[in-house]
PDB file of C-alpha atoms and ligand atoms in Angstrom:
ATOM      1  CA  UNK I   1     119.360 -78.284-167.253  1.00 56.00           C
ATOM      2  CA  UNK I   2     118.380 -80.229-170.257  1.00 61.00           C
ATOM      3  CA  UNK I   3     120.438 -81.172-172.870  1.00 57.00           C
ATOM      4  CA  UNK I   4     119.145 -78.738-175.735  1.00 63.00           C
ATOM      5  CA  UNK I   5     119.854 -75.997-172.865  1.00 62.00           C
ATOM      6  CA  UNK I   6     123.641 -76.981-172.477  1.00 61.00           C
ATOM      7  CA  UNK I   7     124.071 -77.388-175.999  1.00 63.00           C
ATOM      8  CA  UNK I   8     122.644 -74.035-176.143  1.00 63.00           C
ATOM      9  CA  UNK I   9     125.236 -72.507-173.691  1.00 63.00           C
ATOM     10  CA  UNK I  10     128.215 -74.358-175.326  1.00 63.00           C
ATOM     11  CA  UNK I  11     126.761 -72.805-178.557  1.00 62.00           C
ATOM     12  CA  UNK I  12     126.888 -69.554-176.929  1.00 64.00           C
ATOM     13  CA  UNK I  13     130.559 -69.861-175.237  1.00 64.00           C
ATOM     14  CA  UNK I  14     131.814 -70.783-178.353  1.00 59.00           C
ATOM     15  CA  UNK I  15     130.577 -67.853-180.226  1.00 62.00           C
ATOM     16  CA  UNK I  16     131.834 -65.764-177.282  1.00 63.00           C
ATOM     17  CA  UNK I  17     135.286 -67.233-177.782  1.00 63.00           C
ATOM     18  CA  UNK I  18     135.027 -66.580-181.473  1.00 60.00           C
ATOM     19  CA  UNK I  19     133.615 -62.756-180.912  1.00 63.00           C
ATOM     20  CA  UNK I  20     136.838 -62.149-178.484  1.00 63.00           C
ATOM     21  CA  UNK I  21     139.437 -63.406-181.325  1.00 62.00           C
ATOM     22  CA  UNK I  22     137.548 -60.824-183.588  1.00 58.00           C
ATOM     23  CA  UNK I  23     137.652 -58.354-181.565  1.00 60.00           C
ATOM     24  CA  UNK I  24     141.167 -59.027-180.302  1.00 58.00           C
ATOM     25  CA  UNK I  25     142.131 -59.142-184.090  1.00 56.00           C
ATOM     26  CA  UNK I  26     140.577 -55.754-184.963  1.00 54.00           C
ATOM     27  CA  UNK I  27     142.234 -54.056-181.741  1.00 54.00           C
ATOM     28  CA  UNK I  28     145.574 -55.178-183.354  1.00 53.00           C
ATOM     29  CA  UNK I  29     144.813 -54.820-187.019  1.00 49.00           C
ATOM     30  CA  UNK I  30     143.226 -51.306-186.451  1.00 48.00           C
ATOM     31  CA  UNK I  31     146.721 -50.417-184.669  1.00 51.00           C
ATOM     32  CA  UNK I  32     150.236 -50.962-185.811  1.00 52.00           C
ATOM     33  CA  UNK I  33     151.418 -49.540-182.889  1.00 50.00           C
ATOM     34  CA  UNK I  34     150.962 -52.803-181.094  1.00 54.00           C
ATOM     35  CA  UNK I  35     153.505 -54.524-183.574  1.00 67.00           C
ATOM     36  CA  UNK I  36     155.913 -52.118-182.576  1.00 83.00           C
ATOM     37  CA  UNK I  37     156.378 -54.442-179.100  1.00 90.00           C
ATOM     38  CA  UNK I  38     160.316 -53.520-178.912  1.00 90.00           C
ATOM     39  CA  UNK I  39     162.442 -56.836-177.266  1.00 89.00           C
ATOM     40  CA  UNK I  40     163.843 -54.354-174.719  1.00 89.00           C
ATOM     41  CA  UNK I  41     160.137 -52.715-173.473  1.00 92.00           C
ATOM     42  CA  UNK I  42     159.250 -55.529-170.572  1.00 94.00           C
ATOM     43  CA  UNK I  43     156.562 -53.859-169.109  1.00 96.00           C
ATOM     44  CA  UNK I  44     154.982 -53.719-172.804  1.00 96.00           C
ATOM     45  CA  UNK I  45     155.705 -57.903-172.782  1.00 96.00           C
ATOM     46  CA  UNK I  46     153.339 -58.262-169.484  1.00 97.00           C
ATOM     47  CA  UNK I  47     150.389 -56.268-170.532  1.00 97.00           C
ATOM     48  CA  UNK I  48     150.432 -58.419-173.637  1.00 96.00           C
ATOM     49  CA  UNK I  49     151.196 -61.418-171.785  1.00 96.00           C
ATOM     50  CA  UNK I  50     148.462 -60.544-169.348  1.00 97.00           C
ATOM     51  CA  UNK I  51     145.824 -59.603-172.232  1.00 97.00           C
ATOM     52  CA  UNK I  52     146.060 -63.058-173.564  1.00 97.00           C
ATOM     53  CA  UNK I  53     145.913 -64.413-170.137  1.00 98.00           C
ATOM     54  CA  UNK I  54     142.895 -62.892-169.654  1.00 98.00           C
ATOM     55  CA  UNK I  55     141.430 -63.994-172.478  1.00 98.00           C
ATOM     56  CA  UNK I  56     141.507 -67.375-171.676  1.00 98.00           C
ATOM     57  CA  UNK I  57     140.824 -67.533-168.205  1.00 98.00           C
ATOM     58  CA  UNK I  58     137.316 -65.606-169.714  1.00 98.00           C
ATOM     59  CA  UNK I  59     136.997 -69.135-172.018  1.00 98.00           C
ATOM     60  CA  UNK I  60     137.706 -70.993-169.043  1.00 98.00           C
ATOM     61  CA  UNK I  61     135.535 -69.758-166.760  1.00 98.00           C
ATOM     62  CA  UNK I  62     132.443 -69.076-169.190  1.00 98.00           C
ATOM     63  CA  UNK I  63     132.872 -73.489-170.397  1.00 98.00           C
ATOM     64  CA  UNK I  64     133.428 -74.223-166.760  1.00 97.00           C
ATOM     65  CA  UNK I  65     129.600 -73.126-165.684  1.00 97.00           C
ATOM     66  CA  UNK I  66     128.723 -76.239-167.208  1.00 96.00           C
ATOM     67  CA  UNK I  67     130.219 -78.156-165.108  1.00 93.00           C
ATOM     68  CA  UNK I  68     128.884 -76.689-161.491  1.00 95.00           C
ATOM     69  CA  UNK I  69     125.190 -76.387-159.507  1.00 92.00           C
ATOM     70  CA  UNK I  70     122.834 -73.668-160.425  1.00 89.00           C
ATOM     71  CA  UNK I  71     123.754 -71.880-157.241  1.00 81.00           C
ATOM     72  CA  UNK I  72     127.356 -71.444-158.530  1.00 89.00           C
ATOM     73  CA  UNK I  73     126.760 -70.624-162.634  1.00 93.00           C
ATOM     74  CA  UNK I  74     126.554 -66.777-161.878  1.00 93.00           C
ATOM     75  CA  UNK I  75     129.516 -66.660-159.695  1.00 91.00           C
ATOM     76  CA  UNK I  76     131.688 -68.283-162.519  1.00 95.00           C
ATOM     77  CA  UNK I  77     129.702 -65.928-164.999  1.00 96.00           C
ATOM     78  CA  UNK I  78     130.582 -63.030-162.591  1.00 96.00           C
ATOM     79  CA  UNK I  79     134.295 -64.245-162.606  1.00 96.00           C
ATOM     80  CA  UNK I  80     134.561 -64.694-166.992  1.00 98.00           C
ATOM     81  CA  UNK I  81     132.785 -60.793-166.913  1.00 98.00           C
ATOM     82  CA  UNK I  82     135.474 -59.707-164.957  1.00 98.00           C
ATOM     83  CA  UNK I  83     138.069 -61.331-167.015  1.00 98.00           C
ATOM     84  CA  UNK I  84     136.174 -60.409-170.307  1.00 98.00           C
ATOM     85  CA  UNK I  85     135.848 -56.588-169.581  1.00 98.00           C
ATOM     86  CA  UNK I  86     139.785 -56.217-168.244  1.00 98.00           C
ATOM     87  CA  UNK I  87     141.088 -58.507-171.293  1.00 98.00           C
ATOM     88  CA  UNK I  88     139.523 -55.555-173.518  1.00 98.00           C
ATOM     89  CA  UNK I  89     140.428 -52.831-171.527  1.00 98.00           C
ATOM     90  CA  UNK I  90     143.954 -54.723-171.695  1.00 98.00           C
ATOM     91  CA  UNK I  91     144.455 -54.187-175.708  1.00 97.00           C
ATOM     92  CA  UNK I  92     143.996 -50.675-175.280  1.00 97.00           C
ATOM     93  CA  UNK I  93     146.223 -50.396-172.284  1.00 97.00           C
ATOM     94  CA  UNK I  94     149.029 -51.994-174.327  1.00 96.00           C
ATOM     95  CA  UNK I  95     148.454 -49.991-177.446  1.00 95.00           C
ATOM     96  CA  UNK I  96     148.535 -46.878-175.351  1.00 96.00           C
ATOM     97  CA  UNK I  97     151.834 -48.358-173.914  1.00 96.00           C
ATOM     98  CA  UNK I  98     153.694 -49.604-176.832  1.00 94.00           C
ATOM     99  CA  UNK I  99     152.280 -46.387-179.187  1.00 93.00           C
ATOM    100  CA  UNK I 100     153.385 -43.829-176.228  1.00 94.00           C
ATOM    101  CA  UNK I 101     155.492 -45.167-173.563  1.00 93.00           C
ATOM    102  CA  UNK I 102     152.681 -42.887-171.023  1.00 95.00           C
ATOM    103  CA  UNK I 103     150.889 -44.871-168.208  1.00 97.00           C
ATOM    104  CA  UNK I 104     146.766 -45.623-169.659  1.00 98.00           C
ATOM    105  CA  UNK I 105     145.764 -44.249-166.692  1.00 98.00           C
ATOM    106  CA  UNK I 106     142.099 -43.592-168.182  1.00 97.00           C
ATOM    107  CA  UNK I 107     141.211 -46.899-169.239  1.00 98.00           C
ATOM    108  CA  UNK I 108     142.768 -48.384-166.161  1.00 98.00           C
ATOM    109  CA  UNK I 109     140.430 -46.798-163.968  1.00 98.00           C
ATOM    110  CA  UNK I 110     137.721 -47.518-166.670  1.00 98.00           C
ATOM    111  CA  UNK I 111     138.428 -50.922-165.854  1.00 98.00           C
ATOM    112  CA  UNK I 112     138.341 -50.723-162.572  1.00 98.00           C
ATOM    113  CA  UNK I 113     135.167 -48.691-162.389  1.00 97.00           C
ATOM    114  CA  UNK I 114     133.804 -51.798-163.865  1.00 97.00           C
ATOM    115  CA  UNK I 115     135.479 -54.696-162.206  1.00 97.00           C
ATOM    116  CA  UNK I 116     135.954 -54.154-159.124  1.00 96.00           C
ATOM    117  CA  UNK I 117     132.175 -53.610-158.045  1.00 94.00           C
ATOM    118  CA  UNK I 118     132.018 -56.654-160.108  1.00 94.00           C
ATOM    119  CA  UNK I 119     134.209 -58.561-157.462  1.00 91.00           C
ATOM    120  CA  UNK I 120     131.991 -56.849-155.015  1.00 88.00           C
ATOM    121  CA  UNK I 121     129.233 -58.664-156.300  1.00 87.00           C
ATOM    122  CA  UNK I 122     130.509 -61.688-156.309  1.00 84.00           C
ATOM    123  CA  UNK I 123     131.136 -61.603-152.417  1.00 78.00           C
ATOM    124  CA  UNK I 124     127.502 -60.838-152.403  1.00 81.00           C
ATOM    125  CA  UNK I 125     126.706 -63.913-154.358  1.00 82.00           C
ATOM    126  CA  UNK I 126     128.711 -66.342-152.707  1.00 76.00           C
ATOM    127  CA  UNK I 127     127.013 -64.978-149.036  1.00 73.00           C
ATOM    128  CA  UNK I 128     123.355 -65.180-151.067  1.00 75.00           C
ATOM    129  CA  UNK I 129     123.860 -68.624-152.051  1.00 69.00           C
ATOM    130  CA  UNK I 130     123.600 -69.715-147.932  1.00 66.00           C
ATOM    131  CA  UNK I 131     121.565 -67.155-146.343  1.00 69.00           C
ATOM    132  CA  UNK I 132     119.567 -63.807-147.096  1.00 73.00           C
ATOM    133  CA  UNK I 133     121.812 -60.870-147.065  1.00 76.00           C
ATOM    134  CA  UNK I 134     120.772 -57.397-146.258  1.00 80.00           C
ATOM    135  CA  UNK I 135     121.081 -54.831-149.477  1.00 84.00           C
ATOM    136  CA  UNK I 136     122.960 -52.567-147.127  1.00 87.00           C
ATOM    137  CA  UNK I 137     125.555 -54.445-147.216  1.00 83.00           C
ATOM    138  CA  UNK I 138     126.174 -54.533-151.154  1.00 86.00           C
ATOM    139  CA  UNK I 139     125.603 -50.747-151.029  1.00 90.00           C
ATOM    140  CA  UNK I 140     128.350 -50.141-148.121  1.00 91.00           C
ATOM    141  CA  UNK I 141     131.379 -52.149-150.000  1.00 90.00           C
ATOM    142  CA  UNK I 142     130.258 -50.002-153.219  1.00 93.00           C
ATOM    143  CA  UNK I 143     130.466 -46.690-151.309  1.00 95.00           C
ATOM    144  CA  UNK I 144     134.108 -48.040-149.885  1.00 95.00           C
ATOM    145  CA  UNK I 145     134.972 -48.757-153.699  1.00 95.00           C
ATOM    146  CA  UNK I 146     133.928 -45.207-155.244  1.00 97.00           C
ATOM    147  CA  UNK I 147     136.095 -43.621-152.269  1.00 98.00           C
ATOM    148  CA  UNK I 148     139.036 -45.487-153.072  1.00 98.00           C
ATOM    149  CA  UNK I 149     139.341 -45.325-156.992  1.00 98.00           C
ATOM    150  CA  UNK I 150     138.221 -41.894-156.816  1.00 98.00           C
ATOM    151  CA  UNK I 151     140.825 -41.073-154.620  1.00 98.00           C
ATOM    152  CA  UNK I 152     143.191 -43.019-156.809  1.00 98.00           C
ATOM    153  CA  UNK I 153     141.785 -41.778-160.023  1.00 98.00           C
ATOM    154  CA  UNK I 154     142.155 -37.676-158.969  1.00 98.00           C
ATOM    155  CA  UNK I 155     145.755 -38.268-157.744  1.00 98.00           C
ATOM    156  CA  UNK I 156     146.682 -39.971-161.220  1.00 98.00           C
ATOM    157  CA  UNK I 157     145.197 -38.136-163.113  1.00 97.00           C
ATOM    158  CA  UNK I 158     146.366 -34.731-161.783  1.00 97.00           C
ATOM    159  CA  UNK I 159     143.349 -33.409-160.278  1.00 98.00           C
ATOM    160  CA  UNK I 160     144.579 -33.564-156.648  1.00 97.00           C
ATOM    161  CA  UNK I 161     147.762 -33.603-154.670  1.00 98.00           C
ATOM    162  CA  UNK I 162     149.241 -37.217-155.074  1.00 97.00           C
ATOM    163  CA  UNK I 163     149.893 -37.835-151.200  1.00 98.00           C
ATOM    164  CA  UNK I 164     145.925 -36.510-150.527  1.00 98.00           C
ATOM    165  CA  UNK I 165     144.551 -38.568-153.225  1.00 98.00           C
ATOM    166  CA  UNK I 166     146.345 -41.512-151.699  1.00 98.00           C
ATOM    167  CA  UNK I 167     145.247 -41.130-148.627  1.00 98.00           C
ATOM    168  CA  UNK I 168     141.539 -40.679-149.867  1.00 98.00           C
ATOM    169  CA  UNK I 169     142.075 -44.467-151.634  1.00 98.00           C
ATOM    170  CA  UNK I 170     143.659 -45.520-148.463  1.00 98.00           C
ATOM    171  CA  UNK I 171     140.427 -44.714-146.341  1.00 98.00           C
ATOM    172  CA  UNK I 172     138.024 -46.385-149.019  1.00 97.00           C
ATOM    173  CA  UNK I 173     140.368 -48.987-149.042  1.00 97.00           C
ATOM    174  CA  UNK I 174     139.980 -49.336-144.902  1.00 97.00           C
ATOM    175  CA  UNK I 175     136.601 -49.015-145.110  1.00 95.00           C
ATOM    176  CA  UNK I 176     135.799 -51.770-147.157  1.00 93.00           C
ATOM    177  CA  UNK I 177     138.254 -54.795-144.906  1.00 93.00           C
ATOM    178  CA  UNK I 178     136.072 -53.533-141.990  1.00 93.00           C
ATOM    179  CA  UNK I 179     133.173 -54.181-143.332  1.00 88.00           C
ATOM    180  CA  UNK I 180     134.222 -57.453-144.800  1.00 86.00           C
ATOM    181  CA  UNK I 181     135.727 -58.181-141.635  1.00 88.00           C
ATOM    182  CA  UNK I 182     134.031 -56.394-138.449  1.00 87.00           C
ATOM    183  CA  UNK I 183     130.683 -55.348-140.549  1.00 83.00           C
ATOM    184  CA  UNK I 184     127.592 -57.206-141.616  1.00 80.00           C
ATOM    185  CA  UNK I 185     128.763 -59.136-144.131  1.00 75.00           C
ATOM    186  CA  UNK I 186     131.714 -60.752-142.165  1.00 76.00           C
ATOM    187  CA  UNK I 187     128.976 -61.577-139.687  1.00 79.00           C
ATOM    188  CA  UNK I 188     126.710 -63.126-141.734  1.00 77.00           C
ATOM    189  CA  UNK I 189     129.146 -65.541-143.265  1.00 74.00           C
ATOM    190  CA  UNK I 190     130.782 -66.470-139.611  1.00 75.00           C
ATOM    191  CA  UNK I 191     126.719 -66.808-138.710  1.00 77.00           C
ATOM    192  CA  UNK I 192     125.745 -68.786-141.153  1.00 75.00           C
ATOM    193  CA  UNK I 193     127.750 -70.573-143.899  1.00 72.00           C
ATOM    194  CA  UNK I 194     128.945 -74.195-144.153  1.00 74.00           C
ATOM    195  CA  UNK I 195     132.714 -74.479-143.903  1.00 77.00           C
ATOM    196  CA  UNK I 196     133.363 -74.791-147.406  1.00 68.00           C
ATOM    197  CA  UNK I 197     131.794 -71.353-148.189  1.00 68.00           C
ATOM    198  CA  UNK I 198     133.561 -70.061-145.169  1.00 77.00           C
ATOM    199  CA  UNK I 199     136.732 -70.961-146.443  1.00 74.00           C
ATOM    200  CA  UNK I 200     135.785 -69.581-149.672  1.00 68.00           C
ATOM    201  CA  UNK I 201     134.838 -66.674-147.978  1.00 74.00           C
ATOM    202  CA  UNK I 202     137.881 -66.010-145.725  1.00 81.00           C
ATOM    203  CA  UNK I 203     140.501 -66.758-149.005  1.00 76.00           C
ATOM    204  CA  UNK I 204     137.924 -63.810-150.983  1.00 73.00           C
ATOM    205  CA  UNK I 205     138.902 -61.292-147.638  1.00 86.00           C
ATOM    206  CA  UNK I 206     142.792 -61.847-148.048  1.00 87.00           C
ATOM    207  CA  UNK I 207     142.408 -61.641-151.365  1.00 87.00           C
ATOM    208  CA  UNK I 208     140.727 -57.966-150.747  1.00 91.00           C
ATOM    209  CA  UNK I 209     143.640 -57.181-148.121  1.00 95.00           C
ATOM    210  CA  UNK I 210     146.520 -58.289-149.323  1.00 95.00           C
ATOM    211  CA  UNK I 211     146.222 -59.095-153.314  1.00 95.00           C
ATOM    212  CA  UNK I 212     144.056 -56.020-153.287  1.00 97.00           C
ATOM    213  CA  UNK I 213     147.621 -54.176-151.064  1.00 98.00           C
ATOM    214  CA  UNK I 214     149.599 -54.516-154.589  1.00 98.00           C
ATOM    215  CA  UNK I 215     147.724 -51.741-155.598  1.00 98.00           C
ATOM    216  CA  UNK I 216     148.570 -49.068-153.472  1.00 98.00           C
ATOM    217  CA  UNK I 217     152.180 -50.450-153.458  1.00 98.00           C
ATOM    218  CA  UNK I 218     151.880 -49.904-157.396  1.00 98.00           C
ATOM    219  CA  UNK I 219     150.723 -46.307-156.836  1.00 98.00           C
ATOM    220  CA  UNK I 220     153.242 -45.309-154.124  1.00 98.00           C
ATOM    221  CA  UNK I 221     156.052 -47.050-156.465  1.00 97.00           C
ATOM    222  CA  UNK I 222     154.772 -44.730-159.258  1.00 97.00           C
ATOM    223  CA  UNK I 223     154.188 -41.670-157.389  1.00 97.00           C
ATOM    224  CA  UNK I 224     155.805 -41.420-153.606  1.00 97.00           C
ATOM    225  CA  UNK I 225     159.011 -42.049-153.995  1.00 95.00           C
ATOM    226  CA  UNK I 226     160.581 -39.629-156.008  1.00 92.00           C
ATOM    227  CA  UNK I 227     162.117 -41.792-158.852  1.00 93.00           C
ATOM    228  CA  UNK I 228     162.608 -40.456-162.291  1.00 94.00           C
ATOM    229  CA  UNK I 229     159.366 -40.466-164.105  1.00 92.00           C
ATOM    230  CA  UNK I 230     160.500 -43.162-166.298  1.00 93.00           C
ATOM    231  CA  UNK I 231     161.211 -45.552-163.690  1.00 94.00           C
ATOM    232  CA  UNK I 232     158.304 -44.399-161.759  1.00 96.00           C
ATOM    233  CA  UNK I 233     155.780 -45.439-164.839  1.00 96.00           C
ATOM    234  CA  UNK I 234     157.671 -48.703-165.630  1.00 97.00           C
ATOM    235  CA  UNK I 235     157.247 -49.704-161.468  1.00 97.00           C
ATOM    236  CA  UNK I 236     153.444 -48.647-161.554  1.00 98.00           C
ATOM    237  CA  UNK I 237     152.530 -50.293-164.145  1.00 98.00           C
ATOM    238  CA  UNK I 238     154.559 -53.320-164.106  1.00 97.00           C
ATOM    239  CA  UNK I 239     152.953 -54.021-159.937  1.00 98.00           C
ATOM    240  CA  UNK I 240     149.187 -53.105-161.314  1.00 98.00           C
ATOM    241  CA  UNK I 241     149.737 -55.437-164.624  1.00 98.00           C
ATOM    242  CA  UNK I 242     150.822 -58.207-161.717  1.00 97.00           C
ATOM    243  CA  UNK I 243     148.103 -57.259-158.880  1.00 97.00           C
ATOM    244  CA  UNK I 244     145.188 -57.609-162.278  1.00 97.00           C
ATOM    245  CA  UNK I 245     146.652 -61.424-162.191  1.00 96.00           C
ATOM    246  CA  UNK I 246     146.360 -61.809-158.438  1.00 93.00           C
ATOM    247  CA  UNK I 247     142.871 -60.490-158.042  1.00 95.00           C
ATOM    248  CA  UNK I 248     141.384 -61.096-161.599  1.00 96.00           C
ATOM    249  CA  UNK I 249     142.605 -64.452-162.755  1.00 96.00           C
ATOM    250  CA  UNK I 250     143.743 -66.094-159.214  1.00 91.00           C
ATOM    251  CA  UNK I 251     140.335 -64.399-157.721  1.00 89.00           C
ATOM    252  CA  UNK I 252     138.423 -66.386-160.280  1.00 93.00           C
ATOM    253  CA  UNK I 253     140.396 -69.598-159.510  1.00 94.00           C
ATOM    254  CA  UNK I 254     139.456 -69.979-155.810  1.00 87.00           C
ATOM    255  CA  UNK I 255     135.886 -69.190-156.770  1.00 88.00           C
ATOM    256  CA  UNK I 256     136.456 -71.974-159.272  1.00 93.00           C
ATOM    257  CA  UNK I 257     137.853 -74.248-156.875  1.00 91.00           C
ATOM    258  CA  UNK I 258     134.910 -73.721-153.834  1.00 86.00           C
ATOM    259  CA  UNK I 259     132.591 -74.317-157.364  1.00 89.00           C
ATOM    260  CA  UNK I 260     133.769 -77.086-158.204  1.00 93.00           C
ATOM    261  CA  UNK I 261     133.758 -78.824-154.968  1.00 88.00           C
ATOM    262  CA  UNK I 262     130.588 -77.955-153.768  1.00 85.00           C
ATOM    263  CA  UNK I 263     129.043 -79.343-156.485  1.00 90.00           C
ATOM    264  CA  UNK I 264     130.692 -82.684-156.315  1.00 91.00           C
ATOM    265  CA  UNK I 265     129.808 -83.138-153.306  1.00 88.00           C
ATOM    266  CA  UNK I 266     126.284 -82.339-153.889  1.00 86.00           C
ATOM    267  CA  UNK I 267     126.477 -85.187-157.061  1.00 88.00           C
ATOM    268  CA  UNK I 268     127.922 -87.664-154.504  1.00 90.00           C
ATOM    269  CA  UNK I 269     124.940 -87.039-152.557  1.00 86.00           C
ATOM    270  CA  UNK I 270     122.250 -87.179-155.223  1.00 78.00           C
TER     271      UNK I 270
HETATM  272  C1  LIG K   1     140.681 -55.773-161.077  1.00 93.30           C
HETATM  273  C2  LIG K   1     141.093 -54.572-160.439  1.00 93.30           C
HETATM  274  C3  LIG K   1     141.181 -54.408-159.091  1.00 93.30           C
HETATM  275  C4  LIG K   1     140.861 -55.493-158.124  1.00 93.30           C
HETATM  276  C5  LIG K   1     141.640 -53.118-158.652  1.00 93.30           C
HETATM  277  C6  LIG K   1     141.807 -52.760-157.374  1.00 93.30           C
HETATM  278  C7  LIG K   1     142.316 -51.486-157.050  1.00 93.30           C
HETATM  279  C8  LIG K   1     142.664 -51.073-155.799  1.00 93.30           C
HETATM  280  C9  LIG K   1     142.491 -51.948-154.607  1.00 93.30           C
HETATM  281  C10 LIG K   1     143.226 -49.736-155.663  1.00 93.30           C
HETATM  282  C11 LIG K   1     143.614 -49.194-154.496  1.00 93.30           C
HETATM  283  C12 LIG K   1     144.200 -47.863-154.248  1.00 93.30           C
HETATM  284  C13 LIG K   1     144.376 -47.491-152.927  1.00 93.30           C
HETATM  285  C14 LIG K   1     144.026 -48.411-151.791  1.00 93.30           C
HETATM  286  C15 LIG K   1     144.949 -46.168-152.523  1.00 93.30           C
HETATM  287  C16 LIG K   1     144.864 -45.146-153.624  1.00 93.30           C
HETATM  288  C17 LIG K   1     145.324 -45.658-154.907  1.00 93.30           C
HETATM  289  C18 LIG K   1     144.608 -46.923-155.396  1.00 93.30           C
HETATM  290  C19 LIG K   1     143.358 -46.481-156.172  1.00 93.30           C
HETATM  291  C20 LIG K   1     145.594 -47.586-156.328  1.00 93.30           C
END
């Protein structure tokens, strides 16, 4: 890259940054219910501690593409989308919150409709970058993904009977850790990659099992257990507000990390 090009792409971060304070602003302005916060509503503190969180981790990773190989921009890029579109879904989760006290279980699979095949992609990227990887494979982990939030999405919602629904996520759920695991894609990467991407690689699949298990321990908290509804809602979406930092912010961190290194080495080499 030239230096008119990465002068070019700091331009552009910065007017990203400056876009997200605007919007963030208007989101706030446009509703006073968000400057209701009360000092006594804790879930209400996390999903505006984990909006702002989110917010800069997007800054972070967007400036940080600078810094790597070509080969590793659009995994960071993937990582700051993923952070961009669940910061904004994130001011109208905690509007919904603080206005209502009621679970934003709409936007919340919104979000998840979008980011999570996101996070698909980027195991897709990071297995692209070393060898050629069948389309199959990107198709499979999306089919696992529409199982599971569907599943998810009709038990929260009220479609479906909550124990069905959950075992309908469950399945998707399964589906996709065999795949990464047992399928073609674990194959590929024990096949071919060098052992940095594998270790990349292997941190990504316990991210998917167990960061990803907060999730259904979020929804059986909320729904299985019997609690009073109030309790019930504060549980679910207190242990989805901390599984979004696991897999969303700490996700984008190891990617970060494997980034970062690979492309040092590669300079010490040049
Ligand atoms: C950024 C958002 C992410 C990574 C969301 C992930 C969501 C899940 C892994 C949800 C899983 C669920 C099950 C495995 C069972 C049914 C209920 C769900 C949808 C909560």
């Amino acid at each position: 890259m030239n230096l008119n090009q990465k002068s070019l792409l700091a331009k552009a971060s910065v007017f990203t940054l400056i876009g997200l304070a605007t919007t963030s602003n208007l989101f706030a302005a446009a509703d006073t219910a968000g400057g209701d916060l009360k000092s006594d509503d804790f879930v209400g503190v996390t999903f505006w501690i984990i909006s702002m969180a989110l917010v800069a981790a997007t800054a972070f990773f967007f400036l940080e593409t600078q810094r790597v190989t070509a080969k590793w921009k659009t995994s960071l890029t993937v990582s700051g989308l993923v952070t961009l579109v669940a910061a904004t879904h994130y001011f109208y989760m905690r509007d919904v919150w603080v206005a209502t006290g009621a679970s934003p279980t709409v936007f919340r699979y919104i979000d998840w409709m979008i980011t999570v095949p996101l996070l698909m992609v980027e195991f897709f990227l990071i297995l692209s970058a070393i060898t050629k990887v069948p389309a199959g494979v990107f198709w499979r982990l999306m089919i696992g993904t529409l199982v599971m939030l569907l599943g998810g999405y009709l038990g929260e919602a009220g479609y479906m009977n909550v124990m069905v629904a959950f075992i309908i996520g469950m399945l998707g759920w399964a589906y996709i850790i065999y795949e990464i695991f047992l399928g073609e894609a674990g194959k590929i990467n024990a096949a071919s990659a060098p052992p940095s991407v594998q270790k990349a690689f292997s941190l990504m699949r316990w991210i998917v099992v167990v960061g990803w298990a907060i999730y259904p321990v979020g929804y059986a908290l909320g729904y299985l257990t019997g609690a009073n509804p109030a309790d019930s809602s504060d549980m679910l979406n207190i242990t989805y507000n901390l599984a979004d930092v696991v897999n969303k912010i700490a996700f984008g961190v190891i990617i970060w990390t494997a980034a970062v290194s690979e492309s040092d080495k590669a300079a010490a080499k040049a």
